[in-house]
CSV table of C-alpha atoms and ligand atoms in Angstrom, one decimal:
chain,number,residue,atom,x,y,z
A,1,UNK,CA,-21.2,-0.1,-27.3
A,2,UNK,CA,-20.3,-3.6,-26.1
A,3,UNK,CA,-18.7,-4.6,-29.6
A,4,UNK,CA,-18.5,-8.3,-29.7
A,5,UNK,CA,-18.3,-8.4,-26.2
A,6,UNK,CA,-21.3,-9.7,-23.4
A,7,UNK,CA,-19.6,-7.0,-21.2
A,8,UNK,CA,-18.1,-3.6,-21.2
A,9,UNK,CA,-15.4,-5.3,-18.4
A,10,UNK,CA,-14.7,-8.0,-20.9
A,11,UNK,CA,-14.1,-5.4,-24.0
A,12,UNK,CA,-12.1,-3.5,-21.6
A,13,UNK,CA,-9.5,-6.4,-20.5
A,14,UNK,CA,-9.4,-6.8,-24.6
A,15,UNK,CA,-8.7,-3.4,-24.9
A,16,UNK,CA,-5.5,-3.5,-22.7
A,17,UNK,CA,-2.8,-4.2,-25.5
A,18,UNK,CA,-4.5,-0.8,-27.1
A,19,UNK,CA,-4.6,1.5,-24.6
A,20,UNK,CA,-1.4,0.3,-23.1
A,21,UNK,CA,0.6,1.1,-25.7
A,22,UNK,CA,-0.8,4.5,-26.4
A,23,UNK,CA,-0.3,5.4,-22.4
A,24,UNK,CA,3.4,4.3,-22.6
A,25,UNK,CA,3.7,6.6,-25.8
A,26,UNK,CA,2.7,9.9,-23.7
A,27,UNK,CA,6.2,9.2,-21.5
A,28,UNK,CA,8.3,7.1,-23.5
A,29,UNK,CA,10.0,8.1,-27.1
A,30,UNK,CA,9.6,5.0,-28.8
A,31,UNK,CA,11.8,5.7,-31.4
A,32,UNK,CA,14.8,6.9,-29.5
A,33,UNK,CA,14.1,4.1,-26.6
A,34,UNK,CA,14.3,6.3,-23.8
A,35,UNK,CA,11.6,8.0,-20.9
A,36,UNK,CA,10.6,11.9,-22.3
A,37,UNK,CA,11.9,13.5,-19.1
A,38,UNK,CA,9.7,16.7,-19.8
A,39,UNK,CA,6.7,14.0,-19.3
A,40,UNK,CA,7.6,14.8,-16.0
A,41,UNK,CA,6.3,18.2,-14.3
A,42,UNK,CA,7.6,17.2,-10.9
A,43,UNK,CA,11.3,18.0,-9.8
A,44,UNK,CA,12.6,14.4,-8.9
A,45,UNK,CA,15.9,14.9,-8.6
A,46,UNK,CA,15.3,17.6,-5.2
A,47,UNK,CA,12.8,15.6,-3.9
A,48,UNK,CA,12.8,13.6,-0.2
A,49,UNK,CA,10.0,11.8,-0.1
A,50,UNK,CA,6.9,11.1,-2.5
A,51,UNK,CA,3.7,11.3,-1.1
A,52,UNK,CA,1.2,8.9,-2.3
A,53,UNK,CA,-2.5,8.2,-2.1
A,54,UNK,CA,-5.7,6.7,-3.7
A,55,UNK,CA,-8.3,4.2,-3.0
A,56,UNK,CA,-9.3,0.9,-4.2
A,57,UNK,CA,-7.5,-0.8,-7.5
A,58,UNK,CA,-5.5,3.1,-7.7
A,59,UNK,CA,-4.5,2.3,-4.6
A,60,UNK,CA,-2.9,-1.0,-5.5
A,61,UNK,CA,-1.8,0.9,-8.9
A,62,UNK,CA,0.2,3.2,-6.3
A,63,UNK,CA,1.7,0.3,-4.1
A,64,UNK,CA,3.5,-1.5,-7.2
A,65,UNK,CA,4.6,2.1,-7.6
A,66,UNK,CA,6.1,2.5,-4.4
A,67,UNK,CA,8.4,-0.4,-5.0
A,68,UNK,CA,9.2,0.7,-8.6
A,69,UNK,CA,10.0,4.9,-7.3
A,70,UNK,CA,12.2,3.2,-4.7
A,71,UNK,CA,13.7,0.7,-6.2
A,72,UNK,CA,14.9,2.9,-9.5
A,73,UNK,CA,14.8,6.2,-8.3
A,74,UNK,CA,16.0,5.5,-4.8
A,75,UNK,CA,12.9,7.9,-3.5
A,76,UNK,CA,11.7,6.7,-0.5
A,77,UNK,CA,7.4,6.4,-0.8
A,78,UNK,CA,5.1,7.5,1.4
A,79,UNK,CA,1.8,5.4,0.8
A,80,UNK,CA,-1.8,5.0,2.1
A,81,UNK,CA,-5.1,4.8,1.5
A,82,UNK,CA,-7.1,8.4,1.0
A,83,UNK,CA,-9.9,7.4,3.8
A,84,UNK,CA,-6.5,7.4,6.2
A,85,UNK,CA,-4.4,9.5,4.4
A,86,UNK,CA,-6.8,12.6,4.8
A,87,UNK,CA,-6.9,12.0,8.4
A,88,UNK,CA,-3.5,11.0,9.7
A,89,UNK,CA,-1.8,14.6,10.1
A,90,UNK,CA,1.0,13.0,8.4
A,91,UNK,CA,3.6,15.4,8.8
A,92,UNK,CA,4.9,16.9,5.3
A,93,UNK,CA,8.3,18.3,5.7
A,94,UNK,CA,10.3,20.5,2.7
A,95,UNK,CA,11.6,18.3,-0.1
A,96,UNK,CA,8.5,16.7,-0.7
A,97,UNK,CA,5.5,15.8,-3.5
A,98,UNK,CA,2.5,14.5,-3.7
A,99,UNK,CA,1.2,12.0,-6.7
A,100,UNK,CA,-2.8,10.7,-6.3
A,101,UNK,CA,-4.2,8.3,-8.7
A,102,UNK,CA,-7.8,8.3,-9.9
A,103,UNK,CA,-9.6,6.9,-12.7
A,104,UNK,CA,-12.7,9.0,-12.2
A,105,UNK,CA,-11.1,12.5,-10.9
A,106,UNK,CA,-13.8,12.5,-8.5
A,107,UNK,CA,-13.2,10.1,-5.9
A,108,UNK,CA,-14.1,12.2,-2.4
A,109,UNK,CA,-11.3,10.9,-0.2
A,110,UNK,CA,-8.6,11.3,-2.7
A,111,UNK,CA,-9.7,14.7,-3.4
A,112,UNK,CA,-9.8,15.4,0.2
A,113,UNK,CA,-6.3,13.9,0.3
A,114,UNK,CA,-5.2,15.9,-2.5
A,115,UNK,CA,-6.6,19.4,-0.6
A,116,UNK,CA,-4.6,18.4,2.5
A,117,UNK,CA,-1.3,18.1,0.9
A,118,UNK,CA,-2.1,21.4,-1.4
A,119,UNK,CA,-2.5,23.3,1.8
A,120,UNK,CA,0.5,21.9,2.8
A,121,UNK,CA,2.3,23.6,-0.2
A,122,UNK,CA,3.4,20.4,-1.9
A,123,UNK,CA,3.4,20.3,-5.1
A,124,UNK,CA,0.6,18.3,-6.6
A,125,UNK,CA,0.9,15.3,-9.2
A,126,UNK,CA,-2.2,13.5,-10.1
A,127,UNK,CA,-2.4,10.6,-12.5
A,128,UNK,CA,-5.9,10.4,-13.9
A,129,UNK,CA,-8.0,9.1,-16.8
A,130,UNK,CA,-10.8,11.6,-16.7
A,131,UNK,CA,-8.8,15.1,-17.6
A,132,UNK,CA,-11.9,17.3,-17.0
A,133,UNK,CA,-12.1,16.2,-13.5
A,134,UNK,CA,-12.1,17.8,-10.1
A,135,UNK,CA,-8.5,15.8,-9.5
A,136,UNK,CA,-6.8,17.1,-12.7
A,137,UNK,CA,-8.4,20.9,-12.6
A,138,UNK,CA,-6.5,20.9,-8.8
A,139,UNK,CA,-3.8,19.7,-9.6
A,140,UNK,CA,-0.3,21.1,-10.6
A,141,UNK,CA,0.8,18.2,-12.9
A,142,UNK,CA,-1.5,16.2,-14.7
A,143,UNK,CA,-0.2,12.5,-15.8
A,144,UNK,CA,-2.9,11.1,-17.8
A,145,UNK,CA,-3.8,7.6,-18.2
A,146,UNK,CA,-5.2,7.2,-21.8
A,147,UNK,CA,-7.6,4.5,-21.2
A,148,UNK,CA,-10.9,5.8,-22.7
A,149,UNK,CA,-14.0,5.4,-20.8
A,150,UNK,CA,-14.1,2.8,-18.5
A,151,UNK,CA,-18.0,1.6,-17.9
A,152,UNK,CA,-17.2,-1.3,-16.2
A,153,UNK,CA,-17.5,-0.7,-12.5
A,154,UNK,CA,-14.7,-3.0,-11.8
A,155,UNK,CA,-11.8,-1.4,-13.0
A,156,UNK,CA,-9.3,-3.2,-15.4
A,157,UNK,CA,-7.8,-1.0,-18.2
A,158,UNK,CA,-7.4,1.9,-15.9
A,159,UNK,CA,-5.3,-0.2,-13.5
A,160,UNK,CA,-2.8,-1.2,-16.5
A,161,UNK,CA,-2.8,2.2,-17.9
A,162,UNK,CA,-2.3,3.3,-13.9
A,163,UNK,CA,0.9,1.3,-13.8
A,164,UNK,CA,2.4,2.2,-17.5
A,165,UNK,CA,2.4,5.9,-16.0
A,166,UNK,CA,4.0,4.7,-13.3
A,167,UNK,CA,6.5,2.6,-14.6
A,168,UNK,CA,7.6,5.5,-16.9
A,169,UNK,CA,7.7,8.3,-13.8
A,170,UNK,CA,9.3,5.8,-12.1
A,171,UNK,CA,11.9,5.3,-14.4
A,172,UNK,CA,11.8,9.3,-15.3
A,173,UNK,CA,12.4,10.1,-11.6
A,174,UNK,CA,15.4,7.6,-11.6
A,175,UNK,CA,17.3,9.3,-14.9
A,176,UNK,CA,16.2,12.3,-12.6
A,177,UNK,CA,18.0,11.3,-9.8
A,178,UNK,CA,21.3,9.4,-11.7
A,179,UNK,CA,20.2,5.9,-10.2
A,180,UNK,CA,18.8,4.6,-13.0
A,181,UNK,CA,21.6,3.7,-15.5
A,182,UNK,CA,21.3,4.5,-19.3
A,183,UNK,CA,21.9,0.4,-19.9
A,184,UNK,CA,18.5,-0.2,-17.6
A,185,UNK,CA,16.8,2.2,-19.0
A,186,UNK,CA,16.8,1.4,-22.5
A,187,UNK,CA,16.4,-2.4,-21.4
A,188,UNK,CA,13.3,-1.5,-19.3
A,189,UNK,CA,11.8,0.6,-22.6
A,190,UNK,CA,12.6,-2.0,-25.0
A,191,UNK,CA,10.5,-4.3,-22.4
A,192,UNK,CA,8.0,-2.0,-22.4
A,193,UNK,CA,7.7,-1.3,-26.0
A,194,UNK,CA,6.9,-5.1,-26.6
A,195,UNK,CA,4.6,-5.5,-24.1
A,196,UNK,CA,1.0,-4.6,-25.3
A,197,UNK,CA,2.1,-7.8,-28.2
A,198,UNK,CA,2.6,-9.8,-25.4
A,199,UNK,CA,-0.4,-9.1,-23.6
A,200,UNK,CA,-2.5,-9.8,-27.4
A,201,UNK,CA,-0.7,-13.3,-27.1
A,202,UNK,CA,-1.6,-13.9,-23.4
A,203,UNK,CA,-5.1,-12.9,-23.5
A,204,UNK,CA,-5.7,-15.4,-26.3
A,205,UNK,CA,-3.5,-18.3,-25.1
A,206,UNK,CA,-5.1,-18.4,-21.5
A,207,UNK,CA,-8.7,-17.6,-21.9
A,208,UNK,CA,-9.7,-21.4,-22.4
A,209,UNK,CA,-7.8,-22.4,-19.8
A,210,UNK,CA,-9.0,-19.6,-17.2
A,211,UNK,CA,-12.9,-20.5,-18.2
A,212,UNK,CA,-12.3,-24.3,-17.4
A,213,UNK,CA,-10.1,-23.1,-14.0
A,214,UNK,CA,-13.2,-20.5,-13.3
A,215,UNK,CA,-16.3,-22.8,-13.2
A,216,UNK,CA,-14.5,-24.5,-10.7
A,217,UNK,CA,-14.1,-21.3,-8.5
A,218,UNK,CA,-16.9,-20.8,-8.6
A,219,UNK,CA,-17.8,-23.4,-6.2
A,220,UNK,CA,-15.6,-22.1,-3.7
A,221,UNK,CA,-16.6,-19.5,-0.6
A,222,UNK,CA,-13.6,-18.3,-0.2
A,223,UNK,CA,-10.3,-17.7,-1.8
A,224,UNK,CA,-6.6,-16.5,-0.7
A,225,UNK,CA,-4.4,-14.8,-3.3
A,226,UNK,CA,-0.7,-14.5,-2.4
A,227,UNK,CA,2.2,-12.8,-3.8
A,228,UNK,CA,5.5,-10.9,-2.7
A,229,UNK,CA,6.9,-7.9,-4.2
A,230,UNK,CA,5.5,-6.4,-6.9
A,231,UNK,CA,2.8,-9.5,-6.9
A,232,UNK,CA,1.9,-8.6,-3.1
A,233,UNK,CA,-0.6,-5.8,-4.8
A,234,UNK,CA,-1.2,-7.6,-7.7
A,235,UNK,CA,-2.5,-10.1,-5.0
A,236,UNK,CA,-4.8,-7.5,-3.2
A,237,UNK,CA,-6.2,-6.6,-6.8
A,238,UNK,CA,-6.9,-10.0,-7.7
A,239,UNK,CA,-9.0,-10.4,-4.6
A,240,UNK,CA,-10.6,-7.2,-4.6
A,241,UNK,CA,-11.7,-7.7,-8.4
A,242,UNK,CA,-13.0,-11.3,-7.5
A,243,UNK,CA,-15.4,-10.3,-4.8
A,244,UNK,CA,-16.5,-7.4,-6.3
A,245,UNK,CA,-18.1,-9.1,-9.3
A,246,UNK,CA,-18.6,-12.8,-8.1
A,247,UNK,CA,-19.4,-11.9,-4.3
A,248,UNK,CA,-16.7,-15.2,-3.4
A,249,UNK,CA,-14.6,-14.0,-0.3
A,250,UNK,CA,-11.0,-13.3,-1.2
A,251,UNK,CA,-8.2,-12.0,0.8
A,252,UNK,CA,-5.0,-11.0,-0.5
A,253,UNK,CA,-1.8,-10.8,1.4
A,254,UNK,CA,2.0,-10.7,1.2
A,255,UNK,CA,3.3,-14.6,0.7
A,256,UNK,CA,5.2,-14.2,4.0
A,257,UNK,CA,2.9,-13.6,6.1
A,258,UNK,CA,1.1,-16.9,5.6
A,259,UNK,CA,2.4,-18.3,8.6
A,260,UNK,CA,1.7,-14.6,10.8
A,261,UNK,CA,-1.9,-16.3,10.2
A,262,UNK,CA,-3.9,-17.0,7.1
A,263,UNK,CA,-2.1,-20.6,7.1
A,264,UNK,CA,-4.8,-21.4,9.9
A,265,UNK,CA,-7.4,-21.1,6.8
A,266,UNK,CA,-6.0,-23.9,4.4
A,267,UNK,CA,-7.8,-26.7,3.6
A,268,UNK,CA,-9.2,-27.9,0.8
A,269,UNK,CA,-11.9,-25.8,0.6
A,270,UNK,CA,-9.9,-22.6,-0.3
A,271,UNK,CA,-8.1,-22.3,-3.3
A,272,UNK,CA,-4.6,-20.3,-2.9
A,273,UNK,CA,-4.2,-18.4,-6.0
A,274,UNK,CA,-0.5,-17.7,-6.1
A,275,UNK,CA,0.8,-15.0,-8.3
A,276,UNK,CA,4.5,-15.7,-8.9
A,277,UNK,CA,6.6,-14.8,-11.6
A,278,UNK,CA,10.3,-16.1,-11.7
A,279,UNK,CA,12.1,-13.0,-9.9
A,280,UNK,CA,14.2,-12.8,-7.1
A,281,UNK,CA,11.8,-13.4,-5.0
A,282,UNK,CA,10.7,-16.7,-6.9
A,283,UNK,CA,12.2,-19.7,-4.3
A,284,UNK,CA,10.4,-17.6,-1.3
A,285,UNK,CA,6.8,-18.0,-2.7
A,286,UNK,CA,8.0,-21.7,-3.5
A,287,UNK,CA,8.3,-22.6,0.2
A,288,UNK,CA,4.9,-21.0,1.3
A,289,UNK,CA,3.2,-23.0,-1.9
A,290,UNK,CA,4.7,-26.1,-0.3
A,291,UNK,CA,3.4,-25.1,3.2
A,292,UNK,CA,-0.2,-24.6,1.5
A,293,UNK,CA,-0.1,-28.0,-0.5
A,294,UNK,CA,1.4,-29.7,2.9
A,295,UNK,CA,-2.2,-28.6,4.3
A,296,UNK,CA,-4.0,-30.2,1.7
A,297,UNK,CA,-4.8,-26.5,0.0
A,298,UNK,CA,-5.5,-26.0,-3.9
A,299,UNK,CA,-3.1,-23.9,-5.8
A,300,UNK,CA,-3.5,-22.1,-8.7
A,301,UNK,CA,0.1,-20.8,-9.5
A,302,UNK,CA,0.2,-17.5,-11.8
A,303,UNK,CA,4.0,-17.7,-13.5
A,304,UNK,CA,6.4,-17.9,-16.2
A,305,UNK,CA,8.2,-20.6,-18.4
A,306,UNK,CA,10.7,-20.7,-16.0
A,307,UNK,CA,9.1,-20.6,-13.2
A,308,UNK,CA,6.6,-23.8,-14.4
A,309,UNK,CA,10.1,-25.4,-15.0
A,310,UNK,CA,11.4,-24.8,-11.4
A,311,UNK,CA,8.2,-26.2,-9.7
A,312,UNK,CA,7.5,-30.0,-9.4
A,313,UNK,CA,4.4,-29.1,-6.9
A,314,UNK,CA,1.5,-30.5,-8.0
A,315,UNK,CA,-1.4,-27.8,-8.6
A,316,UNK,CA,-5.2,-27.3,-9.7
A,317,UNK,CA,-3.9,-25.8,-12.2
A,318,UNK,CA,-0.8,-23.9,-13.4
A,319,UNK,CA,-1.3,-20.4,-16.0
A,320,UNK,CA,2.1,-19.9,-17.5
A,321,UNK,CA,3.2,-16.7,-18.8
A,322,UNK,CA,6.1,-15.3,-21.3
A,323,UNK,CA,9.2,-14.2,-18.9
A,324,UNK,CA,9.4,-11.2,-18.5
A,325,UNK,CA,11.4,-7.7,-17.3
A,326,UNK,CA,10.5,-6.9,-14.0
A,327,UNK,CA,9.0,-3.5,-14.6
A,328,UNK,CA,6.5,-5.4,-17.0
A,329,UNK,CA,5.4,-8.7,-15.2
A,330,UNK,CA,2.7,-6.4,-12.9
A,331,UNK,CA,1.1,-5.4,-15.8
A,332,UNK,CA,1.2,-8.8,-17.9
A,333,UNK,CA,-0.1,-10.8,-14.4
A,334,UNK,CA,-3.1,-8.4,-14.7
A,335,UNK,CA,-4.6,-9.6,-17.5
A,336,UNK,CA,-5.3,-13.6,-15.7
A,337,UNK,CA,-6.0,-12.0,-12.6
A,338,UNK,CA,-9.2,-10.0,-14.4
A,339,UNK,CA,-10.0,-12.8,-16.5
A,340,UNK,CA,-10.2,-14.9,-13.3
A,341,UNK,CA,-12.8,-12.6,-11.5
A,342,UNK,CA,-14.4,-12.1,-15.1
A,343,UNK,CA,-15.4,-15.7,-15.8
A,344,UNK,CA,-16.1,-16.9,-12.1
A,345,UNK,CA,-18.3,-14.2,-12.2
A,346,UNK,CA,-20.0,-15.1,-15.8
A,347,UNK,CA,-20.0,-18.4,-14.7
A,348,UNK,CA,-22.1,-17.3,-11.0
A,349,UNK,CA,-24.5,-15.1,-13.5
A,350,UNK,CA,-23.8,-12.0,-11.4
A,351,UNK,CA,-24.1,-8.9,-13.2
A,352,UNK,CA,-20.6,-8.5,-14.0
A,353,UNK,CA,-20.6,-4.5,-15.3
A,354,UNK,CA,-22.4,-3.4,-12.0
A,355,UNK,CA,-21.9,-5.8,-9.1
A,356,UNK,CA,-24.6,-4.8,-6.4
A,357,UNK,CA,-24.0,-2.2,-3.6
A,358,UNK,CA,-21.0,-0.1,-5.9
A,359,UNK,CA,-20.8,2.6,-7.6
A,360,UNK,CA,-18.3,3.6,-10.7
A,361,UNK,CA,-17.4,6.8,-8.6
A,362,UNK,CA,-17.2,7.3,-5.2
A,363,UNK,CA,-17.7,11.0,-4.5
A,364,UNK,CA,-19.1,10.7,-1.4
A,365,UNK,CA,-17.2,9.6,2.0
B,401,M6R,O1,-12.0,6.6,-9.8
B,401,M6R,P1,-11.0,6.1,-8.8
B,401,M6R,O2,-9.8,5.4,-9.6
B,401,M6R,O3,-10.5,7.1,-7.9
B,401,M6R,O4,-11.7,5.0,-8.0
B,401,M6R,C1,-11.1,4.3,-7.0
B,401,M6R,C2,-11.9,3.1,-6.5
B,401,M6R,O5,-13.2,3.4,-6.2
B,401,M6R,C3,-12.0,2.0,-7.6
B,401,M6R,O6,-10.7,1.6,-8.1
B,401,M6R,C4,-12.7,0.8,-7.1
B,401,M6R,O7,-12.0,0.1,-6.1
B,401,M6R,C5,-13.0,-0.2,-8.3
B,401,M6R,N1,-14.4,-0.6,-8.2
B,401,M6R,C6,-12.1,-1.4,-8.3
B,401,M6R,O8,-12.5,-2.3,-9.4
């Protein structure tokens, strides 16, 4: 049941603030503002190295991961796709585990994945949505997402519910490991615990602004999304839900490596969607927006108050988010992101809950 919605993929962005909230309260105790470190099956604080693998909008659930697990729990990540993952021979030495991310459960390579590291005798996290899947039933820890069905073949809630469990492991492996101090941590929580309000807020204040920004990309062929850090996968998703449902081209890559090559691309024909909120890495993605608008390209800039203060570039147009902790800006720079493919799409009449050629679950190679 749609609801009020035209599409399971719209009543699933919606649903966001909902599920989001009820996935953060599986790890974190609300109440006493700190991560439930028996959430946690896994034994952080012995561990080398974290393998990690999944495919597809898990797979960029995984790669904000990676920089959250090393930055706050000082665990160095080892990340890749399950189509290459499976057949790399990666070697997997003692002190290390292994977390996949599904939605389904049922996704072939990531199973295969999974099989190769069990025969490996690593110990085997999975975070899923589906608990009476393949992937949780063969796993040793399950970390489940609680999403709810997802119907919509682009996936949307999963991914946010993805990164909550990530975000909280992340932060339970650093109490693990003593490099996350008590001062963070609550601060982190506390960002945490108001985010699904924020993301209510959001998904209200920008929806008129990302349908009038949408009809316009929808005249476009192709479109670049760019972001560093955290936003580097937020990037990737962005494009990967855009030509999924509106069939527009879209690459995503790291800000810096504009100049290694996409740069030869700009003109005013593709739009340069850039996702940055006003971090550390903020003045960076500056200087490659000015090396896009000095080609004459069309930016859409993704950011916060602060960082629509610090820009005088002129854009297409400019979605400006609350500020935000860290830990909480890849999930908040979701929500425009989806509503970006969701309304281009809309707006091109494709059939936005199952885009030709793709299936909800991959579970063959
Ligand atoms: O069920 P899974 O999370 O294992 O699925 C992984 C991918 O197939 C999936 O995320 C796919 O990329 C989606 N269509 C993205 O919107």
């Amino acid at each position: 049941d749609k609801g009020n919605h035209r599409h399971f993929m719209e009543k699933e962005i919606y649903e966001q603030p909902e599920v989001v909230s009820h996935t953060l309260s599986h790890y974190i105790d609300f109440a006493e503002g700190r991560v439930k470190l028996d959430a946690a099956q896994i034994d952080f604080a012995n561990l080398d190295r974290l393998a990690m693998s999944a495919c597809g909008t898990a797979f960029y659930a995984g790669l904000v991961g990676k920089y959250w697990f090393e930055r706050y729990a000082r665990l160095p990540v080892e990340i890749d796709v399950a189509s290459e993952f499976r057949y790399r021979e990666m070697p997997l030495p003692g002190k290390m585990a292994a977390l996949f991310i599904t939605q389904s459960g049922e996704t072939a390579d990531t199973l295969a994945s999974l099989r190769y590291c069990k025969d490996n005798a690593l110990t085997i996290g999975a975070i899923v949505n589906v608990r009476e899947s393949t992937i949780a039933r063969e796993s040793d820890a399950v970390f489940p997402t609680l999403a709810g069905p997802e119907i919509g073949v682009a996936s949307t809630k999963a991914f946010t519910c993805q990164l909550s469990v990530l975000a909280a492991l992340a932060m339970i492996a650093g109490r693990a490991r003593g490099t996350l101090t008590l001062e963070d941590e609550t601060g982190m929580v506390q960002a945490l615990v108001e985010a699904p309000r924020l993301f209510n807020d959001v998904l209200k204040s920008v929806q008129p602004q990302i349908e009038t920004l949408s009809r316009e990309l929808s005249r476009f062929k192709d479109v670049l999304y760019l972001g560093r850090g955290t936003s580097f996968p937020l990037a990737l998703e962005g494009a990967l839900k855009l030509k999924e449902i509106s069939y527009i081209h879209a690459e995503g890559y790291a800000a810096g490596e504009l100049k290694h090559g996409p740069i030869a691309l700009i003109d005013e024909n593709m739009p340069v969607i850039v996702i940055a909120p006003h971090d550390r890495h903020f003045e960076k993605t500056v200087s490659n927006m000015q090396e896009v608008a000095a080609r004459g390209g069309q930016i859409i800039l993704i950011t916060d108050e602060k960082g629509a203060a610090a820009t005088t570039l002129e854009t297409m147009s400019t979605i400006v988010l609350p500020v935000v902790d860290d830990i909480v800006a890849p999930l908040l720079y979701a929500l425009p992101v989806q509503l970006i493919a969701y309304h281009t799409a809309v707006f091109m009449g494709t059939d936005v809950d199952q885009p030709r050629n793709l299936a909800k679950s991959v579970t063959v190679e």
